[in-house]
Short mmCIF file of C-alpha atoms in Angstrom, two decimals:
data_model
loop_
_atom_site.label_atom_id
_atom_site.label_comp_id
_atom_site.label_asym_id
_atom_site.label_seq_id
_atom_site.Cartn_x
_atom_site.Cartn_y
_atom_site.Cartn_z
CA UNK A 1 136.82 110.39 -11.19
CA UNK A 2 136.57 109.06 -7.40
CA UNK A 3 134.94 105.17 -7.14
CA UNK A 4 132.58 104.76 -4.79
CA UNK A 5 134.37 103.35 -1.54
CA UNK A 6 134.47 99.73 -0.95
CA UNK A 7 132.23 97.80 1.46
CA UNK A 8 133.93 98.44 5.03
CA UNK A 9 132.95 95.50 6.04
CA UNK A 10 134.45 93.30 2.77
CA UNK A 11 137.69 94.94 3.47
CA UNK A 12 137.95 93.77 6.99
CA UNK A 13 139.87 90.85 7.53
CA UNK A 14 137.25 88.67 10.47
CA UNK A 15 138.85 87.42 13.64
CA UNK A 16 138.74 83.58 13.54
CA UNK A 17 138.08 81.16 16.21
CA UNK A 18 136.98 78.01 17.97
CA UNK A 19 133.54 77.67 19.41
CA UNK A 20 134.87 77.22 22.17
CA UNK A 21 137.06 80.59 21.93
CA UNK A 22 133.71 82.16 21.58
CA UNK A 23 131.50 80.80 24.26
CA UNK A 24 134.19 80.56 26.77
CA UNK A 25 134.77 84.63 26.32
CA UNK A 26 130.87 85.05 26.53
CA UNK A 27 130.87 82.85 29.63
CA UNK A 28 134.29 84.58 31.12
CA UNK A 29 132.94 88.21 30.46
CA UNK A 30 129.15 87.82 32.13
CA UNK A 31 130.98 86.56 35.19
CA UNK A 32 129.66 83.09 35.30
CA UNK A 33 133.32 81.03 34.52
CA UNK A 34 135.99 81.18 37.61
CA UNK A 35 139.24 79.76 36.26
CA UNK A 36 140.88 77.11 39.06
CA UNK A 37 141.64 78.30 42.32
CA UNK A 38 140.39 81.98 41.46
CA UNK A 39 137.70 83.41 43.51
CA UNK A 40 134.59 84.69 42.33
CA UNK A 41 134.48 87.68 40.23
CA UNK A 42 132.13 89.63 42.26
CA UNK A 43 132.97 88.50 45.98
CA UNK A 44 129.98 90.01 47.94
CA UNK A 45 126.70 92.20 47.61
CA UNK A 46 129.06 95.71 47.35
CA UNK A 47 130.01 94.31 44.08
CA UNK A 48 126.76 94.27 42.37
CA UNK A 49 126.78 97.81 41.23
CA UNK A 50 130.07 96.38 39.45
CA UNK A 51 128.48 93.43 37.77
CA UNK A 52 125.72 95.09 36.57
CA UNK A 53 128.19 97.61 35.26
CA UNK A 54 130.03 95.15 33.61
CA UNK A 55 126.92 93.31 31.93
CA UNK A 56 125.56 96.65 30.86
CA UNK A 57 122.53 95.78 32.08
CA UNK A 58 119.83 93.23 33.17
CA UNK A 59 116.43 92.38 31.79
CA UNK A 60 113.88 93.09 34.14
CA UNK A 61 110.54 90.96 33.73
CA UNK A 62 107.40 90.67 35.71
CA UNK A 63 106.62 87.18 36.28
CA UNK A 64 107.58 85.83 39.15
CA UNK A 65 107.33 81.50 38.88
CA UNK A 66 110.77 81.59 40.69
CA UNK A 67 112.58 84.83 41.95
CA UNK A 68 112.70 88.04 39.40
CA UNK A 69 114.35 87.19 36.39
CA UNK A 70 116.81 90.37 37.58
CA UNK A 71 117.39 88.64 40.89
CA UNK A 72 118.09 85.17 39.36
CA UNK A 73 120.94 86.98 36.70
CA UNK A 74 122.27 89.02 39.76
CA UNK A 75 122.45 85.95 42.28
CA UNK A 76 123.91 83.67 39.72
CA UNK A 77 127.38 86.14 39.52
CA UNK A 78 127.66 87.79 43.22
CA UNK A 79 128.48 86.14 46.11
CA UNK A 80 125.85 86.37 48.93
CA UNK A 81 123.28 88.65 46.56
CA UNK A 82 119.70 89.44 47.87
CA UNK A 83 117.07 90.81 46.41
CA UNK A 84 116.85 93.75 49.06
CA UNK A 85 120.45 94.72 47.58
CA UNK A 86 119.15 95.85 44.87
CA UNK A 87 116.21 97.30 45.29
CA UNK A 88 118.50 99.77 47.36
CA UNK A 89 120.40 100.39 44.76
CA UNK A 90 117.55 101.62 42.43
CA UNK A 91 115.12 103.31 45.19
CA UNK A 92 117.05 104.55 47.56
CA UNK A 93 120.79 105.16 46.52
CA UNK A 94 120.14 105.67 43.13
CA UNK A 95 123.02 104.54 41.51
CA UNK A 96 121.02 102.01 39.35
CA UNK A 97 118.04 103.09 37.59
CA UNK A 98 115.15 101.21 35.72
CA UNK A 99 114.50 101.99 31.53
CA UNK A 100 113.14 101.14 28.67
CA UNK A 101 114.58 100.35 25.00
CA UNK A 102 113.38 97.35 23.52
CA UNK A 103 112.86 95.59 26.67
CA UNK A 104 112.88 96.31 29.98
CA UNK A 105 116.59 96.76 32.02
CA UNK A 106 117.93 98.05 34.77
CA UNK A 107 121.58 100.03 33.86
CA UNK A 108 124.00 102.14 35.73
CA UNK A 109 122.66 105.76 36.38
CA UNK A 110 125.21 107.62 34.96
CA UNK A 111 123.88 105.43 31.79
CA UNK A 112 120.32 106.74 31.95
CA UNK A 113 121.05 109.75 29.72
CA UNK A 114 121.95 107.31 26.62
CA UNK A 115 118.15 105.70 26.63
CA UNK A 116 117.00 109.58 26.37
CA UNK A 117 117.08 109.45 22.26
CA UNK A 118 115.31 105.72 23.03
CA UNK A 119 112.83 107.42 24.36
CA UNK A 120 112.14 110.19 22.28
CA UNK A 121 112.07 107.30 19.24
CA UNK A 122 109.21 105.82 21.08
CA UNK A 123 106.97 108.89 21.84
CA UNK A 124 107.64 109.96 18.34
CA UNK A 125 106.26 106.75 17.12
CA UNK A 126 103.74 106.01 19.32
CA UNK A 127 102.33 109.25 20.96
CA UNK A 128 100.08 110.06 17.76
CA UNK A 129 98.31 106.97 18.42
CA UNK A 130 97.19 107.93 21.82
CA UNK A 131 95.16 110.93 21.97
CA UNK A 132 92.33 109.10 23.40
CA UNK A 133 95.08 109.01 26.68
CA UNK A 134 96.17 112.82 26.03
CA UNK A 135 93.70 114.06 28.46
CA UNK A 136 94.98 111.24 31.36
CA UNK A 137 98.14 111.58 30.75
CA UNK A 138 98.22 115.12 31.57
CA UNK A 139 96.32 114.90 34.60
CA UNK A 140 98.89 112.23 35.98
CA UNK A 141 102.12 114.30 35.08
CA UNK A 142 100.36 117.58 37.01
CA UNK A 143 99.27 115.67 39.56
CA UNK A 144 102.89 114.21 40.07
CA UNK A 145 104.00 116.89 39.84
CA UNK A 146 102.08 118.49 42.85
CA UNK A 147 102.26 116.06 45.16
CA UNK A 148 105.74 113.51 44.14
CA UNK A 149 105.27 109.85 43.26
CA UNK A 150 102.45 107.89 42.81
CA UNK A 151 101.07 104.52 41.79
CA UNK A 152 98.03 103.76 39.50
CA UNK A 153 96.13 103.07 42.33
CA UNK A 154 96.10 106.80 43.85
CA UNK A 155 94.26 107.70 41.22
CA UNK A 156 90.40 106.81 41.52
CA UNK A 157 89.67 106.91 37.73
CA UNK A 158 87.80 103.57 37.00
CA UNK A 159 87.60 103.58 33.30
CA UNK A 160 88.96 100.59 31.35
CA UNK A 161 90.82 99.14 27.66
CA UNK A 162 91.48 96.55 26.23
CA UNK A 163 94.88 95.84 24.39
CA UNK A 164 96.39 92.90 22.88
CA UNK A 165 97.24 91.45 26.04
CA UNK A 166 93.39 90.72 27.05
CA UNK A 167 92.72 87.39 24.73
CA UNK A 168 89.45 87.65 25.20
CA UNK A 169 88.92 91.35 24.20
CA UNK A 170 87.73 92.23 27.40
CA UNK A 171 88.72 95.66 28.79
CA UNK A 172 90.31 95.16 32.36
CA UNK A 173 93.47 97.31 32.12
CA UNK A 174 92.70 101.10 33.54
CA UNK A 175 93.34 103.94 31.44
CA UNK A 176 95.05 105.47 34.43
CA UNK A 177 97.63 102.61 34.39
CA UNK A 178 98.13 102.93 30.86
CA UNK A 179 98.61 106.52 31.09
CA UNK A 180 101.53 105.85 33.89
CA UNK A 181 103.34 103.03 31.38
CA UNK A 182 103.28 105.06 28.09
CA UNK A 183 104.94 108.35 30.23
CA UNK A 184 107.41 105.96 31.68
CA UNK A 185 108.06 104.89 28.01
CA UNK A 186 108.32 108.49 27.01
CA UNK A 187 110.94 109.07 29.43
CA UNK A 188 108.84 112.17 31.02
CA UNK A 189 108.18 109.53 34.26
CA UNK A 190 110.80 107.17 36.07
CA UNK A 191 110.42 104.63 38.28
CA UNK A 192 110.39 105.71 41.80
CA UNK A 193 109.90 102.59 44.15
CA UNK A 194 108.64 99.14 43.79
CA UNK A 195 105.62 98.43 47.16
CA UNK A 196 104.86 94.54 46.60
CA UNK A 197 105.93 95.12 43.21
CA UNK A 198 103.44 97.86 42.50
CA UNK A 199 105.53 100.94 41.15
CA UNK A 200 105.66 104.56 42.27
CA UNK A 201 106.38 107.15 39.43
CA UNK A 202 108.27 110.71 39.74
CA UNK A 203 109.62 113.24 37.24
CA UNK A 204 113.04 112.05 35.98
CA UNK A 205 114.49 114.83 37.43
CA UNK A 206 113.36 115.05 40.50
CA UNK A 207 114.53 111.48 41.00
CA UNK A 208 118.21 111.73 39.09
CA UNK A 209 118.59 115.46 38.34
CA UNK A 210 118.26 118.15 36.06
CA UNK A 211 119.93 116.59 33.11
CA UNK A 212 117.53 114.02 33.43
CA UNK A 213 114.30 116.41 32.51
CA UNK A 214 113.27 115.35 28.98
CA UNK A 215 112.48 118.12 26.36
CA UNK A 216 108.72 119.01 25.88
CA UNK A 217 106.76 117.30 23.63
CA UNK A 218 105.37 119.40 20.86
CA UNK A 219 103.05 117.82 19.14
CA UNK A 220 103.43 119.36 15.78
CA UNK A 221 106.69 118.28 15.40
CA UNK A 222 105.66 114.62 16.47
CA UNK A 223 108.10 114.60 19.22
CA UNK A 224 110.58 117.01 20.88
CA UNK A 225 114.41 116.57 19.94
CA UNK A 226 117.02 114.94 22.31
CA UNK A 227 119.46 117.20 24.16
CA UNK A 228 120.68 120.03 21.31
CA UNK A 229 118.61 120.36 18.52
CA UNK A 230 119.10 118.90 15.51
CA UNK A 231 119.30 115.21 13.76
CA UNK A 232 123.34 115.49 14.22
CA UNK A 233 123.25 115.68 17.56
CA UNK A 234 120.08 112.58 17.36
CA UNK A 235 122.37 110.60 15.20
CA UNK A 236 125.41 110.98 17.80
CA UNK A 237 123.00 109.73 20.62
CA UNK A 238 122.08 106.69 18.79
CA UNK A 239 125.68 106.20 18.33
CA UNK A 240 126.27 106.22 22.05
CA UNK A 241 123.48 104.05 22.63
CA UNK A 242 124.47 101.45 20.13
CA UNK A 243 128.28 101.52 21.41
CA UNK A 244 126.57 100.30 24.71
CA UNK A 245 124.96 97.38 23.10
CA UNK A 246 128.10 96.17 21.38
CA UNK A 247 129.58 95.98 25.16
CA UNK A 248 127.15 94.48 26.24
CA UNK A 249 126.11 91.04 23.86
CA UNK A 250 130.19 90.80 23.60
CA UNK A 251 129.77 89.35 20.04
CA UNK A 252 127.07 91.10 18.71
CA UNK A 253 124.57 89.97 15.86
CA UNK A 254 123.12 92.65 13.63
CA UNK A 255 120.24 90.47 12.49
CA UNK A 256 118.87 90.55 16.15
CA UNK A 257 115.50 92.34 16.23
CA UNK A 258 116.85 94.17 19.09
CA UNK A 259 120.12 95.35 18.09
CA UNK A 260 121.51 98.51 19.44
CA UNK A 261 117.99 98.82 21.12
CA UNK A 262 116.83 100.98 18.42
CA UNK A 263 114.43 100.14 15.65
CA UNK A 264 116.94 100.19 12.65
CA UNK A 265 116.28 99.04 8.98
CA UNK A 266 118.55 96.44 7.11
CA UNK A 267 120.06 98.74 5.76
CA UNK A 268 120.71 100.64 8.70
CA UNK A 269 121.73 97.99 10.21
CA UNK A 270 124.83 97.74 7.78
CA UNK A 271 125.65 101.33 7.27
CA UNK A 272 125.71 101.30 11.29
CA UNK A 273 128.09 98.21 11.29
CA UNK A 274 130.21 99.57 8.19
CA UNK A 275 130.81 102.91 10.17
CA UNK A 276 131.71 101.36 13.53
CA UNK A 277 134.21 98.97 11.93
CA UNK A 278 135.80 101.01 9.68
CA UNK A 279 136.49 103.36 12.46
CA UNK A 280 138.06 100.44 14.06
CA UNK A 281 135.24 100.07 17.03
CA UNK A 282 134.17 96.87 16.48
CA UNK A 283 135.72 94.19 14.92
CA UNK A 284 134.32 91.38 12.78
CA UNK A 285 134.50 87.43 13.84
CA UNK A 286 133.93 84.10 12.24
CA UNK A 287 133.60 81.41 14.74
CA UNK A 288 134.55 78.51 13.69
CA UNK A 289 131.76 75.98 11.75
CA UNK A 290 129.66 78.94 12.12
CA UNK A 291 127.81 80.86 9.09
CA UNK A 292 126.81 83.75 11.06
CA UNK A 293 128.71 86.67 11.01
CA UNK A 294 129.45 88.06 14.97
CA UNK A 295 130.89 91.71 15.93
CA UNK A 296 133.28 91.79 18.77
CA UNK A 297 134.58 95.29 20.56
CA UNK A 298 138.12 96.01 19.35
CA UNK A 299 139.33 96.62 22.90
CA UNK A 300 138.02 92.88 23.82
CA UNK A 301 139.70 91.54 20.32
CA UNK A 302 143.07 89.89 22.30
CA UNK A 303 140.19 88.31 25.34
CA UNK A 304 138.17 86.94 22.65
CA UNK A 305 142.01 85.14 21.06
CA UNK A 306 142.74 83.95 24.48
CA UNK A 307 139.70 81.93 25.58
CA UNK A 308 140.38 79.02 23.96
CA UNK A 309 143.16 77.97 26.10
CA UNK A 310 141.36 78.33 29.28
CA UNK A 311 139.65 75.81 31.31
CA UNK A 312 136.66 76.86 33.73
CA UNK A 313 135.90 74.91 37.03
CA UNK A 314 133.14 72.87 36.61
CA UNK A 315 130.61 74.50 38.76
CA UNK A 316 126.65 74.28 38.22
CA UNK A 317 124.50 77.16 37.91
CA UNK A 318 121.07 77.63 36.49
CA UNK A 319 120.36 80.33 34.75
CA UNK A 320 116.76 82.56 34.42
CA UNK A 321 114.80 82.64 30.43
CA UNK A 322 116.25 86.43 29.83
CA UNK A 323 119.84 85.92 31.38
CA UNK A 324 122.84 87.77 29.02
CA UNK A 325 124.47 85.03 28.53
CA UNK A 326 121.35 83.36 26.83
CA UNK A 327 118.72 85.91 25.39
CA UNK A 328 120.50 85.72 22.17
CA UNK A 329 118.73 82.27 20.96
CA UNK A 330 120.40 81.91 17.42
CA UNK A 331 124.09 82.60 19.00
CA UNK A 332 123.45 80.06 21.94
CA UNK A 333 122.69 77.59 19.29
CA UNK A 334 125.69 78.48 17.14
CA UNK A 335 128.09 78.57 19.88
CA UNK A 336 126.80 76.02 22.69
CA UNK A 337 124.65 73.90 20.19
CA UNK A 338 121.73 74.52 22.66
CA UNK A 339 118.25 74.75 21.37
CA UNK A 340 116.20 76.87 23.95
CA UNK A 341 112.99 78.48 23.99
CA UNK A 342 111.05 80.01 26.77
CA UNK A 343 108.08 78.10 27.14
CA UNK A 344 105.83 80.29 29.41
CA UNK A 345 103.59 81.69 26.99
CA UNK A 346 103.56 78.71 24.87
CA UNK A 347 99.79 76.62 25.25
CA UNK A 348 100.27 73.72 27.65
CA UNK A 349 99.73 71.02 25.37
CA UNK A 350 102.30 72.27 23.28
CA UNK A 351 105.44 72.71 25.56
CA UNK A 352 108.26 70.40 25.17
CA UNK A 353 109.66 71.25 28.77
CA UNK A 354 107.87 73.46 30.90
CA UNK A 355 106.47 76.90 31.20
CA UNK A 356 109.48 78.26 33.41
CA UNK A 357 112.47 75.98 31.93
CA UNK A 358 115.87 77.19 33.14
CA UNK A 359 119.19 75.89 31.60
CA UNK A 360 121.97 74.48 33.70
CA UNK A 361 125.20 75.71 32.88
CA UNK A 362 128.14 73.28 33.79
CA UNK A 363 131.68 74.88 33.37
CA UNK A 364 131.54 76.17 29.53
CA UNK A 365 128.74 73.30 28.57
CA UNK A 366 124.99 73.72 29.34
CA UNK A 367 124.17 70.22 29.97
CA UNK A 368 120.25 70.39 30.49
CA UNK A 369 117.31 72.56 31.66
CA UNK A 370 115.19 71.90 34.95
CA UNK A 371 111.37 73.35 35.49
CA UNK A 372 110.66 74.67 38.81
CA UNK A 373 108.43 76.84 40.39
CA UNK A 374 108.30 78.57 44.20
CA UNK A 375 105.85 77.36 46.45
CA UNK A 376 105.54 80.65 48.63
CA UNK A 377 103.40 79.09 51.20
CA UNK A 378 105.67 76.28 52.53
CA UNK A 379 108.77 78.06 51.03
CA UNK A 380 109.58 75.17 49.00
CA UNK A 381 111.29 74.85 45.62
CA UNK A 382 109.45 72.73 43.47
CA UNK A 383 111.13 70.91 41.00
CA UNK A 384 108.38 69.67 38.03
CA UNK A 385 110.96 68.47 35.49
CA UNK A 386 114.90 67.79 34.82
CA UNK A 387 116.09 66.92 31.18
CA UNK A 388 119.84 66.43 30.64
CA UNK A 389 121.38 66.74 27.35
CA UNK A 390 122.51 64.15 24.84
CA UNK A 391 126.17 62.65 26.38
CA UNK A 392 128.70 61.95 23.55
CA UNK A 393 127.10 59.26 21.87
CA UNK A 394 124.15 60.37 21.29
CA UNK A 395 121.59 58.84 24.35
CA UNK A 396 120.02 61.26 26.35
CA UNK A 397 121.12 61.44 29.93
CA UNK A 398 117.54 60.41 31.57
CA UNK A 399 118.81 60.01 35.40
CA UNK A 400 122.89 60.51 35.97
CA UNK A 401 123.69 64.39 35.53
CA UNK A 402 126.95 65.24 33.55
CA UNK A 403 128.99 66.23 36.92
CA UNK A 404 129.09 64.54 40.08
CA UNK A 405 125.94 64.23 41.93
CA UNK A 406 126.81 66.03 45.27
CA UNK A 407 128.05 69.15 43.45
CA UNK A 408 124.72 69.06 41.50
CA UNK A 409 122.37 69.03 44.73
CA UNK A 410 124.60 71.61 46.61
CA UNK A 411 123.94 73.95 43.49
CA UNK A 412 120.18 73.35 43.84
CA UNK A 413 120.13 74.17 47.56
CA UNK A 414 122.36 77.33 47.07
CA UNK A 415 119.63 78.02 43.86
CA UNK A 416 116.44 76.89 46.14
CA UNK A 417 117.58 79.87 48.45
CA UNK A 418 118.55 82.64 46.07
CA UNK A 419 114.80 81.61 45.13
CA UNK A 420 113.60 82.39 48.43
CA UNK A 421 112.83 78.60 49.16
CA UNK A 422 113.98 76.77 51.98
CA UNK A 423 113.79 73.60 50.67
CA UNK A 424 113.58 71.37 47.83
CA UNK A 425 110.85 69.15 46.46
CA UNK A 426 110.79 66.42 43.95
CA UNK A 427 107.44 65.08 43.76
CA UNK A 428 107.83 63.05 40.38
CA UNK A 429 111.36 61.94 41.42
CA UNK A 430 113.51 63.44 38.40
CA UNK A 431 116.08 64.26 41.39
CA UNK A 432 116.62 60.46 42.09
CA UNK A 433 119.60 58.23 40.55
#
């Protein structure tokens, strides 16, 4: 009689190394660490259809204290970036394109066929829960498709919900608008164009092509399939999908909530991980004083061996609440010992830092976090707050920053502008020595 096969996962031997190994190949792979007398790895705007290749992708978010959270991951890795760049890019070349999995990103376009079974997961799972927006939501797809792309504001329907984001239970959010998001969820809308950060919807195919036309919904079925029919040919797209996550969080944790942008169980979440390793895709590693497991791309195995021995110039950047580097919490702590959490929807009275807190990465180290905000009106860069780590022995660095103070200011400057600020202000002093 056959035994039941061992636990891939037991059988594989993990890769072990440093912490430093580890966040110097997270830091080296997101384009942020330029060894000595190397250049920058994306040398002007051309290259940002590169780096966002290379990341995978970038969070997109609305708020806007500073620049978009997009712009601020973009501008932090490519010489000479603008914001105009890439809205090109998305709305007028096409070659990047906006989607949703479990957040908000923009990807590659030639991606945008992977999110399909993301997609389809979503309308499954939420479409039976909306037939109070049935009746709106077809009258926005016909009327899109009659007449090409449209924002919730051509639509003169006044009628109004309410929905976990309105505290106070008051409906303010039109059904119209609603309508728009959930179809851009559903994949059967994409995002056009961006007008003072309204967005214009279109059919999917219309904007990227035929292969980008979803499959009709039938509601019987509680959702139309993906591609061919059949769960085979489901299973194999969550595969593809998944294979893109594991390039893109470098060492990947399958206890994150959003891992491989899919809603998987535990046990999912293992069988997934046993399959992928034991076909000799990804490849366990134990960092070094570390509990937590991390999963590693085979092809980026001999990278992840080599960081240890190099040394990044110390440059300063400051990096936005949802950059790659940081938007896994737990493995920021585990790797850079860096406790962060994004403040802006924390109460006032009970932030530590501030409601827009940005870290400040200093070669491989992230010495502190500043609070700033934009003052659009006299195009200034405010700076509300500036909190340096704790230096070797223990005392918190209150005034001197961790690299030399000229470097530090230039970085700010170069930072004030990528903000869209011409200048920056200091009105309780943190800047001062």
């Amino acid at each position: 009689m056959t035994g039941r096969p061992k636990d891939a996962m037991s059988e594989q031997k993990p890769v072990v190394v440093s912490r430093a190994a580890a966040r110097r190949f997270l830091i080296r792979r997101t384009g942020l660490g330029r060894l000595p007398g190397e250049g920058p790895r994306w040398p002007g705007p051309d290259h940002t259809v590169d780096a966002v290749r290379t990341l995978e992708y970038v969070q997109v978010d609305p708020m806007q204290v500073l620049a978009r959270n997009h712009d601020l991951v973009l501008g932090a890795r490519v010489r000479d970036y603008r914001p105009e760049i890439l809205d090109s890019l998305l709305y007028r070349e096409r070659r990047l394109v906006e989607v949703v999995a479990r957040n908000r990103y923009i990807v590659p376009v030639e991606d945008y066929p992977l999110f399909r079974v993301r997609f389809a997961e979503i309308e499954r799972s939420e479409r039976p829960k909306l037939a109070h927006l049935e009746p709106v939501m077809e009258r926005v797809l016909r009327r899109i498709e009659r007449e090409g792309p449209l924002s919730s504001l051509d639509f003169e329907d006044e009628e109004t919900l309410s929905g976990w984001w309105d505290l106070d239970g008051q409906a303010r959010t039109r059904v119209v608008r609603q309508a728009l998001e959930w179809l851009w969820h559903f994949g059967r809308l994409a995002v056009s164009r961006r007008e003072n950060g309204r967005r214009y919807f279109d059919l999917p195919e219309r904007l990227l092509g035929p292969s980008a036309k979803p499959a009709p919904y039938e509601p019987a079925r509680a959702g139309g399939a993906v591609g061919p029919e059949g769960p085979d040919a489901e299973a194999a797209a969550r595969d593809d999908l998944a294979r893109k996550y594991f390039r893109a969080m470098g060492l990947a944790d399958p206890t994150d909530w959003s891992f491989a942008w899919s809603r998987y169980r535990a046990p999912e979440k293992r069988a997934l991980v046993e399959r992928f390793a034991a076909a000799g895709e990804i490849v366990a590693v134990s960092v070094e004083g570390v509990r937590r497991t991390y999963y590693v791309p085979a092809a980026e195995v001999d990278d992840l061996l080599a960081s240890g021995a190099i040394e990044f110039e110390p440059e300063v950047r400051f990096l936005p609440p949802l950059d790659n580097l940081i938007w896994l919490r737990s493995r920021l702590m585990d790797l850079f010992g860096f406790e962060y959490r994004w403040e802006a929807y924390v109460p006032a009275v009970k932030r530590k830092y501030g409601p827009y807190t940005c870290p400040i990465l200093c070669g491989d180290t992230f010495a502190g976090r500043m609070d700033a905000r934009v003052d659009r009106e006299t195009g200034t860069l405010v700076v509300n707050g500036l909190w340096w780590e704790r230096g070797d022995e223990g005392r918190e660095r209150t005034c001197v920053p961790p690299v030399p103070r000229r470097r530090f200011l230039d970085a700010l400057d170069e930072w004030a502008r990528l903000n869209g600020a011409e200048r920056v202000s200091d009105p309780a002093g943190v800047l001062r020595t």
